[in-house]
Tab-separated table of N, CA and C and ligand atoms in Angstrom:
chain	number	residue	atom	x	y	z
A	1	UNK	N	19.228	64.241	50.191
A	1	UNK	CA	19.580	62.825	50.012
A	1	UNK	C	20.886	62.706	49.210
A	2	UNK	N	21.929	61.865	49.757
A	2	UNK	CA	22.975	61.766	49.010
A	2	UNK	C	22.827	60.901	47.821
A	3	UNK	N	23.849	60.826	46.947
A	3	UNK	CA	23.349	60.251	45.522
A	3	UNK	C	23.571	58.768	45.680
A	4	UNK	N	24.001	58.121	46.485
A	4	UNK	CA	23.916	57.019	46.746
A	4	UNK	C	22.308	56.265	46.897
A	5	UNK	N	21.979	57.101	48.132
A	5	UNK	CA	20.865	57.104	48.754
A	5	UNK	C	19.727	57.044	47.418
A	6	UNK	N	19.847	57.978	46.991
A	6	UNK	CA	18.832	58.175	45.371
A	6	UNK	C	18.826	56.854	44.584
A	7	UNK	N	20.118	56.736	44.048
A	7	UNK	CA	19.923	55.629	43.422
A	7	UNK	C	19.758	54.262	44.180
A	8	UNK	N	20.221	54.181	45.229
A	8	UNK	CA	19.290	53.005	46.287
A	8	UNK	C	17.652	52.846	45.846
A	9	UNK	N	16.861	53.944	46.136
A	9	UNK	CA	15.561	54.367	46.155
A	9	UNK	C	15.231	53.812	44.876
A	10	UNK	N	15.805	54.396	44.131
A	10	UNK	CA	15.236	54.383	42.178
A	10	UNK	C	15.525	52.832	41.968
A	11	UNK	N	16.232	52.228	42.516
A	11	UNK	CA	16.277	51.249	42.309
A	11	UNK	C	15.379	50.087	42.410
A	12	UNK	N	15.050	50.561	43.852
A	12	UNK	CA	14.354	49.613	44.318
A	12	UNK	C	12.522	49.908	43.761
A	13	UNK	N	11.985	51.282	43.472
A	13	UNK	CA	10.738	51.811	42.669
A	13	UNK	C	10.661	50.978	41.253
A	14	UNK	N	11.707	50.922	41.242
A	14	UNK	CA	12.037	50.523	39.096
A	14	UNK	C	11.421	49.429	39.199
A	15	UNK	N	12.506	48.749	39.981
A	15	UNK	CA	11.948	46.998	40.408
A	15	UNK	C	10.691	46.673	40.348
A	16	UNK	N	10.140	47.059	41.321
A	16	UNK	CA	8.554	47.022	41.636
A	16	UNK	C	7.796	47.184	40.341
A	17	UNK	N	8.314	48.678	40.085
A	17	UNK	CA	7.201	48.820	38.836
A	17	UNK	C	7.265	47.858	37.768
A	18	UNK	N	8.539	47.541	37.149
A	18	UNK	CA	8.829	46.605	36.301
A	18	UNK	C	8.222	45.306	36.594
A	19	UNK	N	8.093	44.636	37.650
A	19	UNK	CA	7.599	43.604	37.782
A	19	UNK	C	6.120	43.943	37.904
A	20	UNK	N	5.775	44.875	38.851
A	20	UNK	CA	3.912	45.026	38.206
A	20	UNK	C	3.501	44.906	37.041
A	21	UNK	N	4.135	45.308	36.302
A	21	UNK	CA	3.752	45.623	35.060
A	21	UNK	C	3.784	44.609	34.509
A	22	UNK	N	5.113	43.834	34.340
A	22	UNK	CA	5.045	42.434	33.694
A	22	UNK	C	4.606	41.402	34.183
A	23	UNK	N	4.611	41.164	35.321
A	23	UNK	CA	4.113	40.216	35.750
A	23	UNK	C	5.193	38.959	35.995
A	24	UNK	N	6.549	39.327	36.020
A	24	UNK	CA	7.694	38.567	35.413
A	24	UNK	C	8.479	39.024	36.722
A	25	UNK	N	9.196	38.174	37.372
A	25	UNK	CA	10.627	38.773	38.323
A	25	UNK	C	11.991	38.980	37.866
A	26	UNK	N	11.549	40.000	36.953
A	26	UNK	CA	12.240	40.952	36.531
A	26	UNK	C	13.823	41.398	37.706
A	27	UNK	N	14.894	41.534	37.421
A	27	UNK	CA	15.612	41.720	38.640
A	27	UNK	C	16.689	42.867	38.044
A	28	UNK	N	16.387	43.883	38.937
A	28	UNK	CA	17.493	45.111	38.456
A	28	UNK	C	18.929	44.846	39.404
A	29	UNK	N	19.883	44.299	38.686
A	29	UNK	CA	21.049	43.807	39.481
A	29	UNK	C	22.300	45.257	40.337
A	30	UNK	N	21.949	46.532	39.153
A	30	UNK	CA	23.008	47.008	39.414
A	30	UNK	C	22.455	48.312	38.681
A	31	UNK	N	22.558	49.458	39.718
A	31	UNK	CA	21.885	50.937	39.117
A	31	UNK	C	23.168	51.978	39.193
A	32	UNK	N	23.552	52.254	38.015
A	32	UNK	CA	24.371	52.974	38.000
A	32	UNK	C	24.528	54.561	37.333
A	33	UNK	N	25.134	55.422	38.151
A	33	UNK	CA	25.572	56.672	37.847
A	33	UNK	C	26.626	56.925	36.361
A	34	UNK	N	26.574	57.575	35.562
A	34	UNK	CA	28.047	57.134	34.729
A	34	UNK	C	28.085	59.038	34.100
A	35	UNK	N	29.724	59.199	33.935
A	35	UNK	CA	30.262	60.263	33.265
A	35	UNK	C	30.981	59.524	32.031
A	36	UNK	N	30.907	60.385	30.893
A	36	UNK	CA	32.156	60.037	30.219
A	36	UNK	C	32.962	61.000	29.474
A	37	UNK	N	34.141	60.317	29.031
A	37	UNK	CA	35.169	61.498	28.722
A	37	UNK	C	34.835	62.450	27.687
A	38	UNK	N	33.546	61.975	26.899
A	38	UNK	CA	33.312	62.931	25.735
A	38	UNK	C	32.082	63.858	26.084
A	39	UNK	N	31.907	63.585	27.105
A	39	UNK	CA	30.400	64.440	27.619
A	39	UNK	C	29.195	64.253	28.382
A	40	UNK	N	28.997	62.826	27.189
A	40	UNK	CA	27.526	62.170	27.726
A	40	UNK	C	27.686	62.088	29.506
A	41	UNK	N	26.477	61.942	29.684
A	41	UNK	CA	26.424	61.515	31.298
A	41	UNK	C	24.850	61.090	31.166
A	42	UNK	N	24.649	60.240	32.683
A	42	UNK	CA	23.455	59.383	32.722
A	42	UNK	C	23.617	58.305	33.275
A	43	UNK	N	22.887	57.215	33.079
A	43	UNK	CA	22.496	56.086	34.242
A	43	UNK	C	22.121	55.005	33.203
A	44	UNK	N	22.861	53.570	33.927
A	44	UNK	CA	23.000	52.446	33.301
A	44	UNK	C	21.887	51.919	34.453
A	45	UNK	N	21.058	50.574	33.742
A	45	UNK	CA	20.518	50.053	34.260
A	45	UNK	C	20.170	48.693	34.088
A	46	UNK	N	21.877	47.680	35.071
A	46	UNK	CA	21.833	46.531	34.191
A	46	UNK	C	20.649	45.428	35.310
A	47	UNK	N	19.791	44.669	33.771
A	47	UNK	CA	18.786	44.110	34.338
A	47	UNK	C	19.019	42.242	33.480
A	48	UNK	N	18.102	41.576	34.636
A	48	UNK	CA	17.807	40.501	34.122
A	48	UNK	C	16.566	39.774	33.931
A	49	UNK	N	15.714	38.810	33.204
A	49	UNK	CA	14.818	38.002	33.500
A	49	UNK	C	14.325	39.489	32.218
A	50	UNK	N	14.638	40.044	31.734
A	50	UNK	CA	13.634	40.916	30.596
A	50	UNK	C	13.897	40.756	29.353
A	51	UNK	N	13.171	40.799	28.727
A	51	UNK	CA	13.811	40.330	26.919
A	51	UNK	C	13.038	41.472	25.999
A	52	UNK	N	13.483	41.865	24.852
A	52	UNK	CA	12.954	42.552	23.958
A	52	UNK	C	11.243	42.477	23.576
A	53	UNK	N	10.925	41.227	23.500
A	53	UNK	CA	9.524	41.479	23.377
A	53	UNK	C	8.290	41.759	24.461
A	54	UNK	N	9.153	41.506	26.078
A	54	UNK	CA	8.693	42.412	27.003
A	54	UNK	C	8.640	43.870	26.896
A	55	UNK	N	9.405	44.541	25.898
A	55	UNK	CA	9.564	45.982	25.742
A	55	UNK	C	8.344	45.909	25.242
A	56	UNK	N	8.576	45.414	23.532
A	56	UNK	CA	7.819	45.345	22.361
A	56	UNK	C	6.164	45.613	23.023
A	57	UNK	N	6.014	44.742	24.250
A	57	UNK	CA	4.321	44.763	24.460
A	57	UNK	C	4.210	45.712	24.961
A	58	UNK	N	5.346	46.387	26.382
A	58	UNK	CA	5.109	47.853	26.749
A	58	UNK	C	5.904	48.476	26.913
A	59	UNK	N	5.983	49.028	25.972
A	59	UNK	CA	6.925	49.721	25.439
A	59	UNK	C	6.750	51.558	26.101
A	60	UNK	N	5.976	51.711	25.690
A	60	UNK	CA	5.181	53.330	26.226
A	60	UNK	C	5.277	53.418	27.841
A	61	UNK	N	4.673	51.997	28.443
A	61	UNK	CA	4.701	51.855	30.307
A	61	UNK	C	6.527	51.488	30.552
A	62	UNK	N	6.720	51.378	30.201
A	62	UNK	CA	8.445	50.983	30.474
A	62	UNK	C	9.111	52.264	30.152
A	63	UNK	N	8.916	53.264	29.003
A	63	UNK	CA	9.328	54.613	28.738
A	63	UNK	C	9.490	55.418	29.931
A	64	UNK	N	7.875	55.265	30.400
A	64	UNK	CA	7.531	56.311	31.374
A	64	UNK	C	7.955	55.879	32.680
A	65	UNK	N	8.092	54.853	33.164
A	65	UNK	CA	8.942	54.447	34.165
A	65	UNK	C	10.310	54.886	34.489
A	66	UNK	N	10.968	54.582	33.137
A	66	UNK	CA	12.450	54.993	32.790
A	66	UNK	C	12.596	56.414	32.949
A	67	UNK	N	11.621	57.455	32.556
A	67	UNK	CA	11.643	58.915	32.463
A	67	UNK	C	11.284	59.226	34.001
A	68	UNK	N	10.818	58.773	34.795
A	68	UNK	CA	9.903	59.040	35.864
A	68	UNK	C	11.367	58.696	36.984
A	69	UNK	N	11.995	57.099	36.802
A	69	UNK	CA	12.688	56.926	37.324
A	69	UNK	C	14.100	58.302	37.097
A	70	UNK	N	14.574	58.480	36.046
A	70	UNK	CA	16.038	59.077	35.837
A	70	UNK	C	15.883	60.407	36.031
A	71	UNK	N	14.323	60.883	36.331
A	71	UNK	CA	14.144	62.579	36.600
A	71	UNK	C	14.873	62.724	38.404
A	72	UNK	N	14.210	61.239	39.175
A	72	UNK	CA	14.475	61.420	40.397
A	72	UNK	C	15.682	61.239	40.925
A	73	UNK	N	16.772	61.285	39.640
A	73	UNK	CA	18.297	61.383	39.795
A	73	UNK	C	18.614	62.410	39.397
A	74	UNK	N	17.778	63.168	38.783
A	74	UNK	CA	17.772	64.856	38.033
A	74	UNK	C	19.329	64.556	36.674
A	75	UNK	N	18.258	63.662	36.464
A	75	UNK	CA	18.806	63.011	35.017
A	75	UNK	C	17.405	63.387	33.828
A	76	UNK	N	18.300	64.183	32.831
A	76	UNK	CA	17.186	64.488	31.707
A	76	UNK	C	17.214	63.788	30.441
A	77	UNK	N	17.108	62.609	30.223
A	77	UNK	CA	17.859	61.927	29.256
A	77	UNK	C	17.069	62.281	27.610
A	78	UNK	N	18.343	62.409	26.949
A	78	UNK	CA	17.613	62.994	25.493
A	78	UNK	C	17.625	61.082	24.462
A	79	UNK	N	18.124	60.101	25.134
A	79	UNK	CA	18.270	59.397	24.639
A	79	UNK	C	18.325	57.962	25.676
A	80	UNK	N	16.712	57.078	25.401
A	80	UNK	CA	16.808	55.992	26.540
A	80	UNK	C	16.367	55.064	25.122
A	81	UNK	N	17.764	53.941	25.805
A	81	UNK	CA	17.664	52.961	25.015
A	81	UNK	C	17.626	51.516	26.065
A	82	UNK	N	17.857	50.005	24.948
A	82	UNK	CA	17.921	49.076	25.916
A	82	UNK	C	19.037	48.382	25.186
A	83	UNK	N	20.059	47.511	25.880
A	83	UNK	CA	21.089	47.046	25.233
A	83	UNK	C	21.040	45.698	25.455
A	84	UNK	N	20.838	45.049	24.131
A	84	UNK	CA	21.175	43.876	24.233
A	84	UNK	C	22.229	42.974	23.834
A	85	UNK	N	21.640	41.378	23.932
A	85	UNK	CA	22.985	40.647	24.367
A	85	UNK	C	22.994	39.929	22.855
A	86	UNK	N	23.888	40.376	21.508
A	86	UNK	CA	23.551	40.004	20.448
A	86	UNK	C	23.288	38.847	20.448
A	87	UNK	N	22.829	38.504	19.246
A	87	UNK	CA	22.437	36.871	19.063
A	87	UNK	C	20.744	36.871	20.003
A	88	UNK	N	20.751	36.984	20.669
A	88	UNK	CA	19.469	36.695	21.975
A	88	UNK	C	18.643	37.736	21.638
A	89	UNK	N	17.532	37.356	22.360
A	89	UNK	CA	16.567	38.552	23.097
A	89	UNK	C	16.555	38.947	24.161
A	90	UNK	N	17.654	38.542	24.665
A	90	UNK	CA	18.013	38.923	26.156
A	90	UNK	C	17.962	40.721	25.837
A	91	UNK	N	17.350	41.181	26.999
A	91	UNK	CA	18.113	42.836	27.209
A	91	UNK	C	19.174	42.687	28.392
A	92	UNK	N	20.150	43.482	28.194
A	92	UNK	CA	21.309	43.426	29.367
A	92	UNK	C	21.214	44.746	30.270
A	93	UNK	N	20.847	45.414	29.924
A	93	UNK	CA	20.725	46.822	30.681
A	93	UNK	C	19.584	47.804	29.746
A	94	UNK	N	19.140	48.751	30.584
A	94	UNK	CA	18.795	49.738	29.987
A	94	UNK	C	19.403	50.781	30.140
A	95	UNK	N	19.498	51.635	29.448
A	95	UNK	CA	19.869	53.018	29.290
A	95	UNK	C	19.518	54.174	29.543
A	96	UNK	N	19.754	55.217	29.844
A	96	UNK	CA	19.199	56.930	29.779
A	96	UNK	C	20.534	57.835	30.039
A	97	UNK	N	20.823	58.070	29.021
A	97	UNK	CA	22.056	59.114	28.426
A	97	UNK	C	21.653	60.667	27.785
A	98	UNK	N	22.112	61.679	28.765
A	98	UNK	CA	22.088	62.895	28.248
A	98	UNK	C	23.232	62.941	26.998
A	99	UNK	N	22.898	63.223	25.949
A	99	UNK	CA	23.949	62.896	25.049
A	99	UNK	C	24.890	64.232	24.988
A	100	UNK	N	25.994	64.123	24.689
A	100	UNK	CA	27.331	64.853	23.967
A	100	UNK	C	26.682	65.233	22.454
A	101	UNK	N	27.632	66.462	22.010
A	101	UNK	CA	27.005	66.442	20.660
A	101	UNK	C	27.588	65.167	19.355
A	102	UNK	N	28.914	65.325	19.845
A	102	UNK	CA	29.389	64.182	19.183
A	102	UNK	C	28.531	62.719	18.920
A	103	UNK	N	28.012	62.071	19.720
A	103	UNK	CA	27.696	61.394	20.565
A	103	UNK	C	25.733	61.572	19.903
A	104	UNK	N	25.525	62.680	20.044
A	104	UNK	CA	24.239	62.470	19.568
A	104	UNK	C	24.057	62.918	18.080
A	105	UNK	N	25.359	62.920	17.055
A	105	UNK	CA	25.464	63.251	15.687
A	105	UNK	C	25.549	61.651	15.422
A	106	UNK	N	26.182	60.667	16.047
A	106	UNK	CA	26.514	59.219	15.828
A	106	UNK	C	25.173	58.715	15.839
A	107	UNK	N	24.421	59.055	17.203
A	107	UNK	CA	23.295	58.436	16.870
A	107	UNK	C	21.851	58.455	15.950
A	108	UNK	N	21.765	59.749	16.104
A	108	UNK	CA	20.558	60.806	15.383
A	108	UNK	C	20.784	59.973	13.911
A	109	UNK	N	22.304	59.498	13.402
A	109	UNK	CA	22.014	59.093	11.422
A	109	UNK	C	21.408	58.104	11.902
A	110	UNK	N	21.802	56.937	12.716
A	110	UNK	CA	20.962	55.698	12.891
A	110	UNK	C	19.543	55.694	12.387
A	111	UNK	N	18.785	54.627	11.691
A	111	UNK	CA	17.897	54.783	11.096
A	111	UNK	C	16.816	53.283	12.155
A	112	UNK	N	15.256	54.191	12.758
A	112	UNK	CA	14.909	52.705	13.230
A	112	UNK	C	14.970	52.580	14.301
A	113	UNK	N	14.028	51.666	15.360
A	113	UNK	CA	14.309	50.977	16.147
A	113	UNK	C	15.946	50.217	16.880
A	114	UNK	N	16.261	49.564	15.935
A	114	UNK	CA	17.546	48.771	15.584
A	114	UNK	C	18.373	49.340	15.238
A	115	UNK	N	19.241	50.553	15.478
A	115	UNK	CA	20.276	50.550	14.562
A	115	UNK	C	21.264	50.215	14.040
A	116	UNK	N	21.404	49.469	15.295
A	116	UNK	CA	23.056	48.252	15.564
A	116	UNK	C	22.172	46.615	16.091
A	117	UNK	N	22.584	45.544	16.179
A	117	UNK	CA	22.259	44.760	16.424
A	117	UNK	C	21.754	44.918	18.034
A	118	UNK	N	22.553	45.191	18.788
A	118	UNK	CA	22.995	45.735	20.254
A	118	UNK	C	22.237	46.491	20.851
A	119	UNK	N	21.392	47.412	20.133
A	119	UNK	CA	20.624	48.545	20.541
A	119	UNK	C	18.993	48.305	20.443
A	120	UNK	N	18.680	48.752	21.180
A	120	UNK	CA	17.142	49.182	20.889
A	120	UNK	C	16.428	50.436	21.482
A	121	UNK	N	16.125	51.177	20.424
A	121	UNK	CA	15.893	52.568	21.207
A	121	UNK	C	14.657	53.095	21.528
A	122	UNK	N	14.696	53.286	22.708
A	122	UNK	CA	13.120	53.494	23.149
A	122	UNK	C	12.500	54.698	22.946
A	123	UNK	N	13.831	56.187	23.411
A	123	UNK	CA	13.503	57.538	22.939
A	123	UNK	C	14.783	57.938	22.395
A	124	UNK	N	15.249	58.519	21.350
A	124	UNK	CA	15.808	59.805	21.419
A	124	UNK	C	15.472	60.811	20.192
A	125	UNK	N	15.516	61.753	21.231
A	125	UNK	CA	14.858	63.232	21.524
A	125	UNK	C	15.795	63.880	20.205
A	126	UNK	N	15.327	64.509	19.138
A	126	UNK	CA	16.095	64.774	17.831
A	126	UNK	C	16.320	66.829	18.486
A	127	UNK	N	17.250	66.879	18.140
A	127	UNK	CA	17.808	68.510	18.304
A	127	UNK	C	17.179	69.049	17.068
A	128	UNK	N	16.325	70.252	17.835
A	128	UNK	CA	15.968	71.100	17.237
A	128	UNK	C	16.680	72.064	15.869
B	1	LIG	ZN1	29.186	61.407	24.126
């Protein structure tokens, strides 16, 4: 399957599950592949109709979705977060980033749930 094709698929699984789960029409607008210049790599996942305290209630079933979903991109993410839209409870995307070391020294001091207004972190995976 080409990687297009994949993330077509994952896209459209996420959806579903996300809305089973909540019960909410949840809408995944835009599933994306991403590199960047310092290392990280991974998959953006900008969504709408979801807000933080939809996490808050399932938080653990939304994890495992996210992990279940970004394996079938043979994405291993050491770090899935959700980004929001400050001020709000809007979430704007979710996250799953294999981190850089740089990149996961910035985040690892973060202390919390919250570390930035912007963020909310669902996993990341602390280096051994
Ligand atoms: Zn990085």
């Amino acid at each position: 399957m080409t990687i297009t094709n994949s993330l077509l698929k994952v896209r459209t699984e996420l959806e579903d599950n996300l809305r089973n789960l909540l019960g909410i029409p949840v809408y995944l607008i835009e599933l994306d592949a991403f590199a960047l210049p310092c290392g990280c790599s991974g998959a953006t996942i900008n969504i709408r109709g979801f807000t933080v305290d939809d996490i808050e209630v399932f938080e653990e079933h939304i994890l495992k979705f996210l992990e279940e979903a970004t394996l079938k991109l043979e994405i291993q993410p050491s770090f899935l977060f959700a980004r929001l839209i400050p001020g709000t409870a809007e979430v704007a995307s979710l996250n799953a980033r294999m981190l850089c070391d740089s990149c996961y020294r910035d985040f690892a001091r973060g202390e919390g749930k919250q570390p930035r207004p912007d963020i909310y972190i669902l996993k990341l995976e602390k280096n051994k």
